[in-house]
Short mmCIF file of C-alpha atoms in Angstrom, two decimals:
data_model
loop_
_atom_site.label_atom_id
_atom_site.label_comp_id
_atom_site.label_asym_id
_atom_site.label_seq_id
_atom_site.Cartn_x
_atom_site.Cartn_y
_atom_site.Cartn_z
CA UNK A 28 111.80 80.01 120.37
CA UNK A 29 109.84 77.17 121.69
CA UNK A 30 111.96 76.96 124.94
CA UNK A 31 111.60 80.58 125.37
CA UNK A 32 107.65 80.36 125.40
CA UNK A 33 108.07 77.29 127.94
CA UNK A 34 110.39 79.21 130.35
CA UNK A 35 107.93 82.16 130.11
CA UNK A 36 105.02 80.08 130.89
CA UNK A 37 106.64 78.68 134.00
CA UNK A 38 107.42 82.20 135.20
CA UNK A 39 105.03 83.84 137.60
CA UNK A 40 104.80 87.42 138.74
CA UNK A 41 104.98 88.51 142.54
CA UNK A 42 101.40 87.99 142.94
CA UNK A 43 101.52 84.43 141.77
CA UNK A 44 99.77 85.06 138.54
CA UNK A 45 100.95 83.66 135.27
CA UNK A 46 101.43 86.57 133.14
CA UNK A 47 101.79 85.03 129.77
CA UNK A 48 98.95 82.58 129.65
CA UNK A 49 101.13 80.27 127.71
CA UNK A 50 100.41 76.42 127.80
CA UNK A 51 103.91 74.81 127.98
CA UNK A 52 102.90 71.79 126.05
CA UNK A 53 101.54 73.64 123.03
CA UNK A 54 104.86 75.13 121.69
CA UNK A 55 106.57 72.04 122.13
CA UNK A 56 104.05 69.73 120.62
CA UNK A 57 104.15 72.03 117.54
CA UNK A 58 107.88 71.55 117.14
CA UNK A 59 107.44 67.79 117.68
CA UNK A 60 104.90 67.74 114.94
CA UNK A 61 107.02 69.58 112.51
CA UNK A 62 110.01 67.52 113.30
CA UNK A 63 108.09 64.23 112.71
CA UNK A 64 106.55 65.57 109.55
CA UNK A 65 110.06 66.47 107.99
CA UNK A 66 111.31 63.07 109.15
CA UNK A 67 108.59 61.38 107.17
CA UNK A 68 109.10 63.63 104.48
CA UNK A 69 112.94 62.84 104.23
CA UNK A 70 111.96 59.28 103.71
CA UNK A 71 109.53 59.93 100.90
CA UNK A 72 110.16 59.46 97.30
CA UNK A 73 110.29 62.43 94.81
CA UNK A 74 107.31 63.22 92.65
CA UNK A 75 109.50 62.59 89.49
CA UNK A 76 112.67 61.03 89.09
CA UNK A 77 115.78 63.11 89.55
CA UNK A 78 114.15 65.61 91.79
CA UNK A 79 115.79 66.67 94.80
CA UNK A 80 112.79 67.42 97.07
CA UNK A 81 110.45 64.55 98.60
CA UNK A 82 106.90 64.05 97.28
CA UNK A 83 105.59 65.36 100.62
CA UNK A 84 106.91 68.82 99.95
CA UNK A 85 106.58 68.86 96.15
CA UNK A 86 103.47 66.51 95.19
CA UNK A 87 102.97 68.10 92.01
CA UNK A 88 106.54 68.00 90.74
CA UNK A 89 106.40 71.51 89.56
CA UNK A 90 108.41 73.29 92.32
CA UNK A 91 111.78 71.61 93.04
CA UNK A 92 114.03 74.66 94.20
CA UNK A 93 113.83 76.06 97.76
CA UNK A 94 114.25 79.52 96.44
CA UNK A 95 111.06 78.97 94.16
CA UNK A 96 109.26 77.77 97.54
CA UNK A 97 110.19 80.96 99.49
CA UNK A 98 108.93 83.24 96.72
CA UNK A 99 105.69 81.26 96.20
CA UNK A 100 105.08 81.24 99.92
CA UNK A 101 105.43 84.90 99.94
CA UNK A 102 102.97 85.36 97.06
CA UNK A 103 100.67 82.91 98.78
CA UNK A 104 100.54 84.74 102.16
CA UNK A 105 100.10 88.06 100.20
CA UNK A 106 97.14 86.60 98.36
CA UNK A 107 95.74 85.22 101.60
CA UNK A 108 95.92 88.65 103.05
CA UNK A 109 94.16 90.03 100.12
CA UNK A 110 91.35 87.67 100.22
CA UNK A 111 90.89 88.55 104.07
CA UNK A 112 90.48 92.18 103.10
CA UNK A 113 87.99 91.29 100.35
CA UNK A 114 86.03 88.85 102.72
CA UNK A 115 86.04 91.26 105.60
CA UNK A 116 84.80 93.99 103.36
CA UNK A 117 82.12 91.68 101.84
CA UNK A 118 80.90 90.70 105.25
CA UNK A 119 80.85 94.27 106.60
CA UNK A 120 78.74 95.38 103.55
CA UNK A 121 76.44 92.39 103.88
CA UNK A 122 75.81 93.20 107.60
CA UNK A 123 75.36 96.88 107.05
CA UNK A 124 78.12 97.36 109.71
CA UNK A 125 76.26 95.37 112.37
CA UNK A 126 78.46 93.61 114.85
CA UNK A 127 77.82 91.21 117.54
CA UNK A 128 80.10 93.34 119.59
CA UNK A 129 77.78 96.01 119.94
CA UNK A 130 76.43 96.07 123.51
CA UNK A 131 78.07 92.73 124.24
CA UNK A 132 80.26 92.57 127.61
CA UNK A 133 83.55 91.53 125.88
CA UNK A 134 85.79 92.79 128.77
CA UNK A 135 88.64 90.13 129.11
CA UNK A 136 87.22 87.68 126.58
CA UNK A 137 88.25 89.36 123.38
CA UNK A 138 91.84 88.80 122.53
CA UNK A 139 92.58 92.44 121.62
CA UNK A 140 96.48 91.99 120.81
CA UNK A 141 97.97 88.92 119.55
CA UNK A 142 100.68 87.84 121.91
CA UNK A 143 103.93 86.07 121.20
CA UNK A 144 102.49 82.36 121.33
CA UNK A 145 99.91 83.51 118.92
CA UNK A 146 102.43 85.06 116.42
CA UNK A 147 104.49 81.78 116.87
CA UNK A 148 101.73 79.48 115.70
CA UNK A 149 100.75 81.79 112.85
CA UNK A 150 104.13 81.84 111.44
CA UNK A 151 104.28 78.00 111.61
CA UNK A 152 100.91 77.69 110.18
CA UNK A 153 101.50 80.24 107.28
CA UNK A 154 104.11 77.79 106.08
CA UNK A 155 102.35 74.69 106.66
CA UNK A 156 99.41 76.03 104.71
CA UNK A 157 101.47 76.95 101.98
CA UNK A 158 102.91 73.28 101.60
CA UNK A 159 99.36 71.66 102.08
CA UNK A 160 97.97 74.01 99.37
CA UNK A 161 100.40 72.08 96.86
CA UNK A 162 98.42 68.75 97.96
CA UNK A 163 95.15 70.47 97.06
CA UNK A 164 96.37 71.21 93.71
CA UNK A 165 97.66 67.60 93.30
CA UNK A 166 94.42 66.33 94.39
CA UNK A 167 92.71 68.52 91.77
CA UNK A 168 95.20 67.03 89.13
CA UNK A 169 95.10 63.37 90.00
CA UNK A 170 91.33 62.40 91.60
CA UNK A 171 89.76 62.11 88.14
CA UNK A 172 87.66 65.17 88.06
CA UNK A 173 85.99 65.96 84.71
CA UNK A 174 87.32 69.20 83.06
CA UNK A 175 85.48 69.61 79.73
CA UNK A 176 82.40 71.58 79.40
CA UNK A 177 80.82 68.61 77.38
CA UNK A 178 81.25 66.41 80.54
CA UNK A 179 79.19 68.95 82.79
CA UNK A 180 76.13 67.45 84.18
CA UNK A 181 73.44 67.94 87.02
CA UNK A 182 74.95 65.06 88.98
CA UNK A 183 78.76 66.13 88.66
CA UNK A 184 78.11 69.80 88.98
CA UNK A 185 75.45 71.30 91.44
CA UNK A 186 74.60 68.01 93.27
CA UNK A 187 78.35 67.11 93.64
CA UNK A 188 78.85 70.53 95.20
CA UNK A 189 76.31 69.77 97.72
CA UNK A 190 77.55 66.55 98.46
CA UNK A 191 80.99 67.89 98.94
CA UNK A 192 79.83 70.06 101.62
CA UNK A 193 78.11 67.32 103.35
CA UNK A 194 80.95 65.13 103.13
CA UNK A 195 83.41 67.80 104.20
CA UNK A 196 81.32 68.52 107.14
CA UNK A 197 80.75 65.11 108.42
CA UNK A 198 84.37 64.34 108.56
CA UNK A 199 85.17 67.72 110.05
CA UNK A 200 82.61 67.21 112.70
CA UNK A 201 84.14 63.94 113.74
CA UNK A 202 87.60 65.37 113.87
CA UNK A 203 86.39 68.65 115.64
CA UNK A 204 84.34 66.74 118.27
CA UNK A 205 87.22 64.45 119.08
CA UNK A 206 89.72 67.56 119.41
CA UNK A 207 87.43 68.64 122.29
CA UNK A 208 87.81 65.54 124.27
CA UNK A 209 89.20 66.32 127.67
CA UNK A 210 92.48 64.29 127.05
CA UNK A 211 93.14 65.97 123.86
CA UNK A 212 91.86 69.48 124.20
CA UNK A 213 94.75 71.10 126.24
CA UNK A 214 97.34 69.38 124.17
CA UNK A 215 96.22 70.92 120.91
CA UNK A 216 92.79 72.64 120.36
CA UNK A 217 93.12 74.88 123.18
CA UNK A 218 95.35 77.21 121.42
CA UNK A 219 92.44 78.17 118.79
CA UNK A 220 90.27 78.92 121.62
CA UNK A 221 92.47 81.44 123.36
CA UNK A 222 90.28 83.85 121.46
CA UNK A 223 86.85 83.96 123.13
CA UNK A 224 85.53 86.15 120.48
CA UNK A 225 87.18 85.65 117.13
CA UNK A 226 87.16 88.90 115.07
CA UNK A 227 90.47 89.04 112.87
CA UNK A 228 89.23 86.81 110.21
CA UNK A 229 92.23 84.80 108.75
CA UNK A 230 94.50 85.51 111.62
CA UNK A 231 91.97 84.07 114.23
CA UNK A 232 91.16 81.12 111.92
CA UNK A 233 94.87 80.34 111.38
CA UNK A 234 95.83 80.64 115.11
CA UNK A 235 95.75 76.98 115.82
CA UNK A 236 97.98 73.82 116.19
CA UNK A 237 99.80 72.90 113.06
CA UNK A 238 98.48 69.44 113.34
CA UNK A 239 94.77 70.72 113.21
CA UNK A 240 95.85 72.74 110.18
CA UNK A 241 97.15 69.59 108.36
CA UNK A 242 94.01 67.78 109.62
CA UNK A 243 91.69 70.44 108.09
CA UNK A 244 93.49 70.21 104.68
CA UNK A 245 93.25 66.33 104.82
CA UNK A 246 89.50 66.45 105.38
CA UNK A 247 89.24 68.84 102.62
CA UNK A 248 91.38 66.66 100.19
CA UNK A 249 89.54 63.40 101.42
CA UNK A 250 86.18 64.90 100.47
CA UNK A 251 87.24 65.89 97.06
CA UNK A 252 88.48 62.20 96.46
CA UNK A 253 85.58 60.43 97.82
CA UNK A 254 83.02 62.50 95.84
CA UNK A 255 85.15 62.29 92.75
CA UNK A 256 85.67 58.42 92.88
CA UNK A 257 82.14 57.44 94.26
CA UNK A 258 79.91 59.91 92.88
CA UNK A 259 81.86 61.77 90.02
CA UNK A 260 82.58 65.44 90.07
CA UNK A 261 83.42 68.22 87.40
CA UNK A 262 86.35 70.49 88.33
CA UNK A 263 84.18 73.47 88.18
CA UNK A 264 82.18 72.22 91.33
CA UNK A 265 85.55 71.49 93.10
CA UNK A 266 86.65 75.05 92.40
CA UNK A 267 83.28 76.45 93.63
CA UNK A 268 83.70 74.37 96.69
CA UNK A 269 87.18 75.47 97.53
CA UNK A 270 86.66 79.22 97.33
CA UNK A 271 83.40 79.17 99.13
CA UNK A 272 85.09 76.92 101.90
CA UNK A 273 87.94 79.43 102.20
CA UNK A 274 85.70 82.29 102.35
CA UNK A 275 83.29 80.61 105.01
CA UNK A 276 86.37 80.07 107.16
CA UNK A 277 87.11 83.81 107.07
CA UNK A 278 83.60 84.83 107.62
CA UNK A 279 83.26 82.45 110.66
CA UNK A 280 85.94 84.39 112.34
CA UNK A 281 84.50 87.88 112.06
CA UNK A 282 81.91 89.54 114.40
CA UNK A 283 79.91 91.06 111.56
CA UNK A 284 76.25 89.80 111.34
CA UNK A 285 76.66 89.16 107.67
CA UNK A 286 74.64 86.00 107.34
CA UNK A 287 77.20 84.67 105.22
CA UNK A 288 76.48 81.00 104.24
CA UNK A 289 76.75 78.49 101.51
CA UNK A 290 74.01 77.55 99.09
CA UNK A 291 73.19 74.21 100.79
CA UNK A 292 70.42 72.90 103.00
CA UNK A 293 70.64 73.72 106.70
CA UNK A 294 73.41 76.32 106.08
CA UNK A 295 75.74 77.48 108.97
CA UNK A 296 76.19 81.30 109.73
CA UNK A 297 79.08 82.98 111.42
CA UNK A 298 76.96 83.51 114.53
CA UNK A 299 76.96 79.71 115.02
CA UNK A 300 80.77 79.45 115.00
CA UNK A 301 80.87 82.51 117.29
CA UNK A 302 78.76 80.51 119.78
CA UNK A 303 81.27 77.80 119.46
CA UNK A 304 84.13 79.69 120.52
CA UNK A 305 81.97 81.06 123.73
CA UNK A 306 80.47 77.45 124.40
CA UNK A 307 82.81 74.92 123.07
CA UNK A 308 80.48 72.10 123.38
CA UNK A 309 78.26 72.88 120.56
CA UNK A 310 78.27 73.95 116.83
CA UNK A 311 81.17 71.74 115.75
CA UNK A 312 80.66 71.94 112.02
CA UNK A 313 81.51 75.11 109.88
CA UNK A 314 79.72 74.79 106.71
CA UNK A 315 76.28 73.64 107.62
CA UNK A 316 74.44 72.95 110.83
CA UNK A 317 73.19 69.50 109.64
CA UNK A 318 75.45 67.26 111.67
CA UNK A 319 75.15 69.51 114.90
CA UNK A 320 71.29 69.33 114.64
CA UNK A 321 71.42 65.64 113.79
CA UNK A 322 73.69 64.88 116.85
CA UNK A 323 72.06 67.44 119.20
CA UNK A 324 75.09 69.65 119.68
CA UNK A 325 73.44 72.70 117.89
CA UNK A 326 72.85 75.88 119.97
CA UNK A 327 71.30 79.18 118.51
CA UNK A 328 73.19 82.40 119.18
CA UNK A 329 72.74 84.28 122.09
CA UNK A 330 74.67 87.53 122.92
CA UNK A 331 77.19 88.31 125.85
CA UNK A 332 75.37 90.24 128.31
CA UNK A 333 71.82 91.41 128.57
CA UNK A 334 72.26 94.25 125.91
CA UNK A 335 73.95 92.28 123.33
CA UNK A 336 72.90 92.37 119.69
CA UNK A 337 70.78 89.63 118.16
CA UNK A 338 71.18 88.24 114.65
CA UNK A 339 68.74 89.54 111.95
CA UNK A 340 65.81 87.33 111.58
CA UNK A 341 65.60 85.00 108.80
CA UNK A 342 62.97 85.63 106.24
CA UNK A 343 62.81 81.91 105.51
CA UNK A 344 63.00 78.53 107.21
CA UNK A 345 66.21 77.72 108.92
CA UNK A 346 67.01 74.84 106.60
CA UNK A 347 66.52 76.77 103.29
CA UNK A 348 69.64 78.97 102.02
CA UNK A 349 69.07 82.41 100.56
CA UNK A 350 68.25 83.19 97.06
CA UNK A 351 71.38 85.27 96.97
CA UNK A 352 73.63 82.45 97.84
CA UNK A 353 72.05 79.82 95.51
CA UNK A 354 72.16 82.49 92.63
CA UNK A 355 75.96 83.11 93.32
CA UNK A 356 76.50 79.39 92.74
CA UNK A 357 74.25 79.60 89.67
CA UNK A 358 76.61 82.12 88.19
CA UNK A 359 80.01 80.70 89.47
CA UNK A 360 79.63 77.10 88.51
CA UNK A 361 79.06 77.80 84.84
CA UNK A 362 81.59 80.46 84.74
CA UNK A 363 84.25 78.21 86.11
CA UNK A 364 83.19 75.50 83.66
CA UNK A 365 83.33 77.83 80.63
CA UNK A 366 86.83 79.19 81.88
CA UNK A 367 88.13 75.68 82.34
CA UNK A 368 86.86 74.86 78.96
CA UNK A 369 88.51 78.06 77.39
CA UNK A 370 91.82 76.83 78.89
CA UNK A 371 91.60 73.27 77.74
CA UNK A 372 90.42 73.91 74.19
CA UNK A 373 92.19 77.13 73.51
CA UNK A 374 91.52 78.16 70.01
CA UNK A 375 89.32 75.17 69.31
CA UNK A 376 86.72 76.20 71.75
CA UNK A 377 83.32 74.82 70.47
CA UNK A 378 80.26 77.29 71.33
CA UNK A 379 77.86 74.28 70.82
CA UNK A 380 79.17 72.94 74.06
CA UNK A 381 77.60 75.74 75.85
CA UNK A 382 74.27 73.85 75.59
CA UNK A 383 75.73 71.66 78.27
CA UNK A 384 75.07 74.27 80.80
CA UNK A 385 71.22 74.06 80.31
CA UNK A 386 70.79 71.06 82.55
CA UNK A 387 72.77 72.30 85.46
CA UNK A 388 71.60 75.90 84.82
CA UNK A 389 67.88 74.64 84.92
CA UNK A 390 68.52 72.85 88.36
CA UNK A 391 70.15 75.88 89.81
CA UNK A 392 67.31 78.19 88.52
CA UNK A 393 64.65 75.89 90.02
CA UNK A 394 66.62 76.12 93.40
CA UNK A 395 66.58 79.81 93.09
CA UNK A 396 62.97 79.86 92.43
CA UNK A 397 62.22 77.38 95.43
CA UNK A 398 64.23 79.43 97.78
CA UNK A 399 62.35 82.51 96.70
CA UNK A 400 58.90 80.90 97.21
CA UNK A 401 60.01 79.57 100.69
CA UNK A 402 61.08 83.04 101.58
CA UNK A 403 57.82 84.59 100.28
CA UNK A 404 55.72 81.98 101.94
CA UNK A 405 57.37 82.72 105.22
CA UNK A 406 56.87 86.49 104.85
CA UNK A 407 53.35 85.99 104.08
CA UNK A 408 52.89 83.87 107.34
CA UNK A 409 54.81 86.43 109.41
CA UNK A 410 52.48 89.14 108.09
CA UNK A 411 49.26 86.92 108.96
CA UNK A 412 50.59 86.48 112.53
CA UNK A 413 51.20 90.21 112.95
CA UNK A 414 47.59 91.03 111.52
CA UNK A 415 46.06 88.53 114.09
CA UNK A 416 48.20 89.93 116.89
CA UNK A 417 47.26 93.52 116.07
CA UNK A 418 43.60 92.52 115.80
CA UNK A 419 43.66 90.88 119.00
CA UNK A 420 45.27 93.93 120.72
CA UNK A 421 42.54 96.12 119.17
CA UNK A 422 39.69 93.72 120.44
CA UNK A 423 41.17 93.96 123.97
#
């Protein structure tokens, strides 16, 4: 299949134009990456004595049969498509149907139909993602996260979540910025930028080189291990981060003006990643805009064409997350903590341990109030400016 795409890429039509727009090195490097990965995997030891599959393919030691891997891979991809539908509907509802495609000149820029090379990479990455997900589960099992409700604190709960986002964004910024270097970009990252206007959600997010897929999961796993080892983290915070990270990755590749973002300072929005696809030298981070603003690579959204739609105006300072996002974390984190305790304790669940939610709950409630105050203060200042403007116009 790889060789077929190379031959297609080298075939020109009578007019001298390449009809497939396939970069010959990309499918070859994808196959080489997989061959190297499998060779390294074949030398790795199994997770448990007597197992047949190496640790790289079965780090948890739970799945040591290829038939079970095939079945779980199918289930994983079905759940992935279901989450894509849920996230798409959520973003459509949050945006009220507003899309950045309205009024924009996207002729020749939007990848309307996935071509063979895109399906080729999607098929590879769906399998790669399935196996890397086993390593995410393994990291949750082995990196020393607290699991009991009695161990939940302000530090290993809400603060650990914010720190997770910051560490992940910092590591990913460094990798993503490097992937855009002139020597590396055509060999790997150019595949992801074939679509100038991502709009399919998961399909456009997964349309990349398998090495990048592995690198993204490596950044995620490294963030979990660093924060858990150095700072300490409750598994509920890790679970909240995993789901918000996954949903944000989908929202970033939709054109809805949903203002979907994470409950962290300097949040990033889908329009920021839309700008990155249109102008690749800006907005390298995906979860927050902190590092882009710090290193001068942040660019606000501007539409394609003169009549393109602008994002909804924020009713708060740009560095403050919304009340809804912080409120969602305030509900999700205690819910995950209680669910984990119920699984661990079973019938020995101690309701007195629910008092441990008071500290993290108070911090999150204070964060919600602070975000609401920042919003109301911004609205009052905007109203004052409007009154001054109207008074000045009346005087004139």
